[in-house]
Each structure stands twice: as structure tokens, then as C-alpha cells.
Amino acid sequence: MTTATRTARHPSTLATLWRSTVGKKAVMAVTGLAMLLYLVAHMLGNLKVFAGPDDINGYAAWLRTIGQPFLGHEWFLWIARFGLLAAVVLHGVSAYQLSRRDLAARPSKYVHKRRRASYATRTMRWGGVILALFIVWHILDLTTLTVNPAAEHGRPYQNIVASFGQWYSCLIYVVAMLAVGLHIRHGFWSAAQTLGANNARRDRVLKLTANGLALVLTAGFLSVPVAVMFGVVK
């Protein structure tokens, strides 16, 4: 028997895990937690805008030097970006495939009788679509500065003020951050269940943690455009 034949008959452990429903849920949980950690760090960085232009501009410059001299200029940022992109893709693909499996598993004769998907499930699906579109906009607005009315490289404070000085940019951001909050609220609880962290004694604490994280992150992110709109940051 050739190596190729043995490989075909015995798929790798990772391939088997990926093909399973449990494996896809585990991938969603792990990538979701990784993105949650990123959001916490990103929010804390955003809040530096309240300390003034020198503080947040200096912070942005520092991010580009992390790891030097071992890493080159901006290497850390690009490693983080590719890692985050991989997490987003794996999370999205897993969610889509699980959704398709759920639909395929429903008996056709019960299609019109089966209760509609729960509010949380619908929120997660549409929230995921909203966030995917927002990521594209956010990159064009504050990373590549393609649609930013200021477009000053290395000056995030000025770019933030210019962006949120436009009503449509604020509206897009508010809708997206509300979707983030709902996504975190349900996703954190689902991840805890998938990873086996929940039980009868910890359920209340986990639910409070999910609600608290969603509230703090949503409020933290929204505080920046609100501050710009009302002239607190200008």
C-alpha cells in the first residue's frame, strides 16, 4: 500500500477535526476569543484619543516599532494583521458551514412548522455580515485612508476627527459597534459552552461576564465618535 493510499484512507487528525461539527464549533470558539482579546486591546488604544494627539499619535508610531531590532519596521503589525485575518476567515467559514449543516439537517416536511431561528441566532448571522462589511470600510477609512477626508499618514488623531466629523461615518460605526456588542454577548456564552467552561455553578458568572464585556466594549468604542460629534475631541 502506497503512502498516498494510506493518507487517503486515514485523514489527519486536524482534517478530521475540521470536518466535524464539534471541531468547527471549537474553531469558532478559539478564533472568537482571539478576536475578543484584539478588540479589548484595540479599544484601549482608541481611548488614547482623549489624551490628545501627541499621545495617540505616539502610540501608533510605537506599534510600528514593536519587536525591533529583531523585527523590521511594522513587521509586528503585519504579523498581527495576518493572524487576525486568519481568525476572521476561519470564524466566518466555520459559521457558514455550521449554518448550512443546520439547514440541511432539518426535515423538509417540517420547514413551515419549525419555529424560526432564535433571536440570538439571527442576530449572530446578520451581525456577522454587518461586521464583515464594516471591516472593509474601517480598513479603507482608518488604515489605508482611501475614503478618509484627511488622509494624513502617521497622524491617527487627525484622521479619526476627520472621519467622525462626517455623519455617515458615525452612523456606520455606531451600527457596527452595536452589532459587535450583540455578537460578543452571545458569542462569549457560546464559546464557554463549546470549550466546556460552563456548568450549573458558573453559568450566572459567565452570563454576567458576557453582558459586561459586551457593554464595556460597545461603550468604549462608541465613546470616540460621540466625543468627536459633540466637540469633546476636535
mmCIF file of C-alpha atoms in Angstrom:
data_model
loop_
_atom_site.group_PDB
_atom_site.id
_atom_site.type_symbol
_atom_site.label_atom_id
_atom_site.label_comp_id
_atom_site.label_asym_id
_atom_site.label_seq_id
_atom_site.Cartn_x
_atom_site.Cartn_y
_atom_site.Cartn_z
ATOM 1 C CA MET A 1 0.000 0.000 0.000
ATOM 2 C CA THR A 2 1.424 3.383 -1.007
ATOM 3 C CA THR A 3 1.762 6.367 1.302
ATOM 4 C CA ALA A 4 -0.778 8.266 -0.780
ATOM 5 C CA THR A 5 -3.322 5.464 -0.371
ATOM 6 C CA ARG A 6 -2.796 5.297 3.378
ATOM 7 C CA THR A 7 -3.180 9.080 3.624
ATOM 8 C CA ALA A 8 -6.379 8.970 1.571
ATOM 9 C CA ARG A 9 -7.838 6.280 3.823
ATOM 10 C CA HIS A 10 -6.669 7.862 7.060
ATOM 11 C CA PRO A 11 -7.116 11.642 7.043
ATOM 12 C CA SER A 12 -5.083 13.647 9.502
ATOM 13 C CA THR A 13 -6.408 14.459 12.953
ATOM 14 C CA LEU A 14 -6.698 18.142 12.037
ATOM 15 C CA ALA A 15 -8.667 17.341 8.881
ATOM 16 C CA THR A 16 -10.999 15.060 10.810
ATOM 17 C CA LEU A 17 -11.491 17.703 13.491
ATOM 18 C CA TRP A 18 -12.198 20.396 10.908
ATOM 19 C CA ARG A 19 -14.812 18.248 9.141
ATOM 20 C CA SER A 20 -16.689 17.535 12.367
ATOM 21 C CA THR A 21 -19.374 19.770 13.832
ATOM 22 C CA VAL A 22 -17.628 19.766 17.184
ATOM 23 C CA GLY A 23 -14.363 20.765 15.523
ATOM 24 C CA LYS A 24 -15.955 23.678 13.675
ATOM 25 C CA LYS A 25 -17.567 24.898 16.887
ATOM 26 C CA ALA A 26 -14.192 24.664 18.635
ATOM 27 C CA VAL A 27 -12.565 26.692 15.836
ATOM 28 C CA MET A 28 -15.290 29.313 16.184
ATOM 29 C CA ALA A 29 -14.792 29.457 19.942
ATOM 30 C CA VAL A 30 -10.992 29.770 19.838
ATOM 31 C CA THR A 31 -10.919 32.306 16.987
ATOM 32 C CA GLY A 32 -13.740 34.235 18.641
ATOM 33 C CA LEU A 33 -11.788 34.520 21.889
ATOM 34 C CA ALA A 34 -8.681 35.601 19.954
ATOM 35 C CA MET A 35 -10.683 38.356 18.254
ATOM 36 C CA LEU A 36 -12.161 39.360 21.606
ATOM 37 C CA LEU A 37 -8.664 39.903 23.022
ATOM 38 C CA TYR A 38 -7.834 42.000 19.975
ATOM 39 C CA LEU A 39 -10.963 44.103 20.474
ATOM 40 C CA VAL A 40 -10.057 44.789 24.099
ATOM 41 C CA ALA A 41 -6.551 45.932 23.094
ATOM 42 C CA HIS A 42 -7.930 47.952 20.165
ATOM 43 C CA MET A 43 -10.487 49.713 22.350
ATOM 44 C CA LEU A 44 -7.841 50.648 24.925
ATOM 45 C CA GLY A 45 -5.706 52.052 22.131
ATOM 46 C CA ASN A 46 -8.640 54.036 20.747
ATOM 47 C CA LEU A 47 -9.314 55.619 24.140
ATOM 48 C CA LYS A 48 -5.910 57.313 23.956
ATOM 49 C CA VAL A 49 -7.595 59.825 21.672
ATOM 50 C CA PHE A 50 -8.919 61.502 24.845
ATOM 51 C CA ALA A 51 -5.325 62.151 25.960
ATOM 52 C CA GLY A 52 -4.717 64.283 22.890
ATOM 53 C CA PRO A 53 -2.977 63.996 19.519
ATOM 54 C CA ASP A 54 0.545 63.529 20.873
ATOM 55 C CA ASP A 55 -0.469 60.544 22.980
ATOM 56 C CA ILE A 56 -2.370 58.548 20.364
ATOM 57 C CA ASN A 57 -0.037 59.515 17.509
ATOM 58 C CA GLY A 58 2.920 58.418 19.614
ATOM 59 C CA TYR A 59 1.134 55.166 20.450
ATOM 60 C CA ALA A 60 0.520 54.498 16.749
ATOM 61 C CA ALA A 61 4.206 55.136 15.999
ATOM 62 C CA TRP A 62 5.234 52.774 18.819
ATOM 63 C CA LEU A 63 3.098 49.963 17.374
ATOM 64 C CA ARG A 64 5.222 50.089 14.236
ATOM 65 C CA THR A 65 8.439 49.545 16.205
ATOM 66 C CA ILE A 66 7.392 46.586 18.372
ATOM 67 C CA GLY A 67 9.976 43.808 18.188
ATOM 68 C CA GLN A 68 12.798 45.938 16.861
ATOM 69 C CA PRO A 69 15.625 45.352 16.203
ATOM 70 C CA PHE A 70 14.746 41.639 15.898
ATOM 71 C CA LEU A 71 11.718 42.515 13.738
ATOM 72 C CA GLY A 72 11.744 45.083 10.984
ATOM 73 C CA HIS A 73 9.669 48.255 10.902
ATOM 74 C CA GLU A 74 5.922 47.380 11.005
ATOM 75 C CA TRP A 75 6.636 43.625 10.924
ATOM 76 C CA PHE A 76 4.728 43.085 14.160
ATOM 77 C CA LEU A 77 1.713 44.936 12.767
ATOM 78 C CA TRP A 78 1.680 42.836 9.614
ATOM 79 C CA ILE A 79 2.050 39.589 11.596
ATOM 80 C CA ALA A 80 -0.857 40.672 13.791
ATOM 81 C CA ARG A 81 -2.930 41.641 10.740
ATOM 82 C CA PHE A 82 -2.408 38.304 9.007
ATOM 83 C CA GLY A 83 -3.142 36.458 12.242
ATOM 84 C CA LEU A 84 -6.340 38.450 12.713
ATOM 85 C CA LEU A 85 -7.329 37.886 9.075
ATOM 86 C CA ALA A 86 -6.838 34.130 9.506
ATOM 87 C CA ALA A 87 -9.008 34.197 12.636
ATOM 88 C CA VAL A 88 -11.758 36.160 10.861
ATOM 89 C CA VAL A 89 -11.746 33.821 7.836
ATOM 90 C CA LEU A 90 -11.765 30.644 9.941
ATOM 91 C CA HIS A 91 -14.508 32.052 12.147
ATOM 92 C CA GLY A 92 -16.652 33.096 9.195
ATOM 93 C CA VAL A 93 -16.168 29.862 7.220
ATOM 94 C CA SER A 94 -16.959 27.744 10.286
ATOM 95 C CA ALA A 95 -20.105 29.785 10.997
ATOM 96 C CA TYR A 96 -21.287 29.489 7.387
ATOM 97 C CA GLN A 97 -20.670 25.747 7.177
ATOM 98 C CA LEU A 98 -22.362 25.092 10.515
ATOM 99 C CA SER A 99 -25.340 27.132 9.364
ATOM 100 C CA ARG A 100 -25.563 25.098 6.147
ATOM 101 C CA ARG A 101 -25.374 21.848 8.106
ATOM 102 C CA ASP A 102 -28.131 23.019 10.417
ATOM 103 C CA LEU A 103 -30.384 23.837 7.467
ATOM 104 C CA ALA A 104 -29.573 20.544 5.720
ATOM 105 C CA ALA A 105 -30.362 18.544 8.868
ATOM 106 C CA ARG A 106 -33.922 19.889 9.097
ATOM 107 C CA PRO A 107 -36.566 17.510 7.702
ATOM 108 C CA SER A 108 -38.198 19.179 4.697
ATOM 109 C CA LYS A 109 -41.713 18.335 5.853
ATOM 110 C CA TYR A 110 -41.197 20.480 8.935
ATOM 111 C CA VAL A 111 -39.864 23.516 7.124
ATOM 112 C CA HIS A 112 -43.062 25.545 7.621
ATOM 113 C CA LYS A 113 -43.841 24.142 11.047
ATOM 114 C CA ARG A 114 -40.444 24.520 12.657
ATOM 115 C CA ARG A 115 -40.075 27.556 14.906
ATOM 116 C CA ARG A 116 -37.962 30.256 13.366
ATOM 117 C CA ALA A 117 -34.358 30.591 14.423
ATOM 118 C CA SER A 118 -33.962 32.223 17.802
ATOM 119 C CA TYR A 119 -33.348 35.948 18.141
ATOM 120 C CA ALA A 120 -29.758 35.284 19.213
ATOM 121 C CA THR A 121 -29.056 33.065 16.200
ATOM 122 C CA ARG A 122 -30.484 35.574 13.735
ATOM 123 C CA THR A 123 -28.525 38.339 15.433
ATOM 124 C CA MET A 124 -25.277 36.393 15.130
ATOM 125 C CA ARG A 125 -25.830 35.676 11.427
ATOM 126 C CA TRP A 126 -26.761 39.202 10.408
ATOM 127 C CA GLY A 127 -24.285 40.674 12.871
ATOM 128 C CA GLY A 128 -21.523 38.693 11.199
ATOM 129 C CA VAL A 129 -22.481 40.076 7.791
ATOM 130 C CA ILE A 130 -22.599 43.648 9.138
ATOM 131 C CA LEU A 131 -19.201 43.261 10.785
ATOM 132 C CA ALA A 132 -17.625 41.779 7.653
ATOM 133 C CA LEU A 133 -18.774 44.783 5.627
ATOM 134 C CA PHE A 134 -17.679 47.156 8.390
ATOM 135 C CA ILE A 135 -14.162 45.682 8.493
ATOM 136 C CA VAL A 136 -13.747 46.540 4.807
ATOM 137 C CA TRP A 137 -14.985 50.103 5.407
ATOM 138 C CA HIS A 138 -12.864 50.537 8.535
ATOM 139 C CA ILE A 139 -9.689 49.474 6.715
ATOM 140 C CA LEU A 140 -10.412 51.861 3.835
ATOM 141 C CA ASP A 141 -11.195 54.649 6.290
ATOM 142 C CA LEU A 142 -8.534 54.480 9.014
ATOM 143 C CA THR A 143 -5.859 52.080 7.719
ATOM 144 C CA THR A 144 -5.338 52.717 4.017
ATOM 145 C CA LEU A 145 -7.076 56.134 4.349
ATOM 146 C CA THR A 146 -8.662 55.597 0.927
ATOM 147 C CA VAL A 147 -12.007 57.131 1.921
ATOM 148 C CA ASN A 148 -10.780 59.304 4.791
ATOM 149 C CA PRO A 149 -11.272 63.040 4.179
ATOM 150 C CA ALA A 150 -7.967 63.907 5.928
ATOM 151 C CA ALA A 151 -5.687 61.032 4.846
ATOM 152 C CA GLU A 152 -2.625 62.013 6.861
ATOM 153 C CA HIS A 153 -0.343 59.005 7.289
ATOM 154 C CA GLY A 154 1.093 58.693 10.780
ATOM 155 C CA ARG A 155 -1.493 61.052 12.278
ATOM 156 C CA PRO A 156 -4.369 58.866 13.527
ATOM 157 C CA TYR A 157 -5.779 61.604 15.775
ATOM 158 C CA GLN A 158 -6.406 63.912 12.824
ATOM 159 C CA ASN A 159 -7.772 61.020 10.739
ATOM 160 C CA ILE A 160 -10.184 59.974 13.496
ATOM 161 C CA VAL A 161 -11.504 63.509 13.912
ATOM 162 C CA ALA A 162 -11.881 63.911 10.149
ATOM 163 C CA SER A 163 -13.675 60.570 9.791
ATOM 164 C CA PHE A 164 -16.151 61.040 12.626
ATOM 165 C CA GLY A 165 -16.748 64.596 11.564
ATOM 166 C CA GLN A 166 -18.853 63.036 8.783
ATOM 167 C CA TRP A 167 -22.338 61.951 9.884
ATOM 168 C CA TYR A 168 -22.400 58.869 7.653
ATOM 169 C CA SER A 169 -19.111 57.611 9.094
ATOM 170 C CA CYS A 170 -20.511 57.930 12.614
ATOM 171 C CA LEU A 171 -23.699 56.109 11.610
ATOM 172 C CA ILE A 172 -21.741 53.211 10.065
ATOM 173 C CA TYR A 173 -19.560 52.970 13.164
ATOM 174 C CA VAL A 174 -22.482 53.083 15.626
ATOM 175 C CA VAL A 175 -24.401 50.342 13.790
ATOM 176 C CA ALA A 176 -21.270 48.187 13.597
ATOM 177 C CA MET A 177 -20.410 48.636 17.291
ATOM 178 C CA LEU A 178 -23.935 47.711 18.354
ATOM 179 C CA ALA A 179 -23.543 44.568 16.241
ATOM 180 C CA VAL A 180 -20.186 43.927 17.950
ATOM 181 C CA GLY A 181 -21.829 44.163 21.365
ATOM 182 C CA LEU A 182 -24.608 41.717 20.491
ATOM 183 C CA HIS A 183 -22.091 39.390 18.833
ATOM 184 C CA ILE A 184 -19.862 39.371 21.911
ATOM 185 C CA ARG A 185 -22.790 38.870 24.278
ATOM 186 C CA HIS A 186 -23.966 35.717 22.538
ATOM 187 C CA GLY A 187 -20.580 34.576 21.228
ATOM 188 C CA PHE A 188 -18.803 34.612 24.608
ATOM 189 C CA TRP A 189 -21.508 32.449 26.129
ATOM 190 C CA SER A 190 -21.467 30.043 23.156
ATOM 191 C CA ALA A 191 -17.661 29.792 23.292
ATOM 192 C CA ALA A 192 -17.792 28.975 27.004
ATOM 193 C CA GLN A 193 -20.277 26.178 26.302
ATOM 194 C CA THR A 194 -18.222 24.809 23.406
ATOM 195 C CA LEU A 195 -14.995 24.782 25.436
ATOM 196 C CA GLY A 196 -16.740 23.173 28.406
ATOM 197 C CA ALA A 197 -16.210 26.103 30.767
ATOM 198 C CA ASN A 198 -19.847 26.352 31.812
ATOM 199 C CA ASN A 199 -21.693 24.391 34.448
ATOM 200 C CA ALA A 200 -24.643 24.963 36.755
ATOM 201 C CA ARG A 201 -22.491 26.877 39.264
ATOM 202 C CA ARG A 202 -20.637 29.064 36.742
ATOM 203 C CA ASP A 203 -23.467 29.865 34.335
ATOM 204 C CA ARG A 204 -24.543 33.031 36.154
ATOM 205 C CA VAL A 205 -20.973 34.351 36.318
ATOM 206 C CA LEU A 206 -20.350 33.583 32.638
ATOM 207 C CA LYS A 207 -23.556 35.308 31.573
ATOM 208 C CA LEU A 208 -22.722 38.364 33.661
ATOM 209 C CA THR A 209 -19.227 38.376 32.170
ATOM 210 C CA ALA A 210 -20.629 38.167 28.635
ATOM 211 C CA ASN A 211 -23.034 41.043 29.308
ATOM 212 C CA GLY A 212 -20.313 43.096 31.000
ATOM 213 C CA LEU A 213 -17.809 42.611 28.185
ATOM 214 C CA ALA A 214 -20.399 43.496 25.559
ATOM 215 C CA LEU A 215 -21.431 46.635 27.447
ATOM 216 C CA VAL A 216 -17.886 47.863 28.197
ATOM 217 C CA LEU A 217 -16.574 47.264 24.671
ATOM 218 C CA THR A 218 -19.614 48.813 22.998
ATOM 219 C CA ALA A 219 -19.492 51.878 25.251
ATOM 220 C CA GLY A 220 -15.721 52.188 24.881
ATOM 221 C CA PHE A 221 -15.766 52.082 21.101
ATOM 222 C CA LEU A 222 -18.798 54.381 20.797
ATOM 223 C CA SER A 223 -17.303 56.968 23.140
ATOM 224 C CA VAL A 224 -14.850 58.075 20.429
ATOM 225 C CA PRO A 225 -17.307 59.027 17.634
ATOM 226 C CA VAL A 226 -19.680 60.516 20.208
ATOM 227 C CA ALA A 227 -16.863 62.655 21.607
ATOM 228 C CA VAL A 228 -15.986 63.888 18.120
ATOM 229 C CA MET A 229 -19.631 64.623 17.258
ATOM 230 C CA PHE A 230 -20.085 66.727 20.403
ATOM 231 C CA GLY A 231 -16.768 68.501 20.110
ATOM 232 C CA VAL A 232 -15.094 66.915 23.121
ATOM 233 C CA VAL A 233 -12.387 65.624 20.769
ATOM 234 C CA LYS A 234 -11.574 68.081 17.983
#
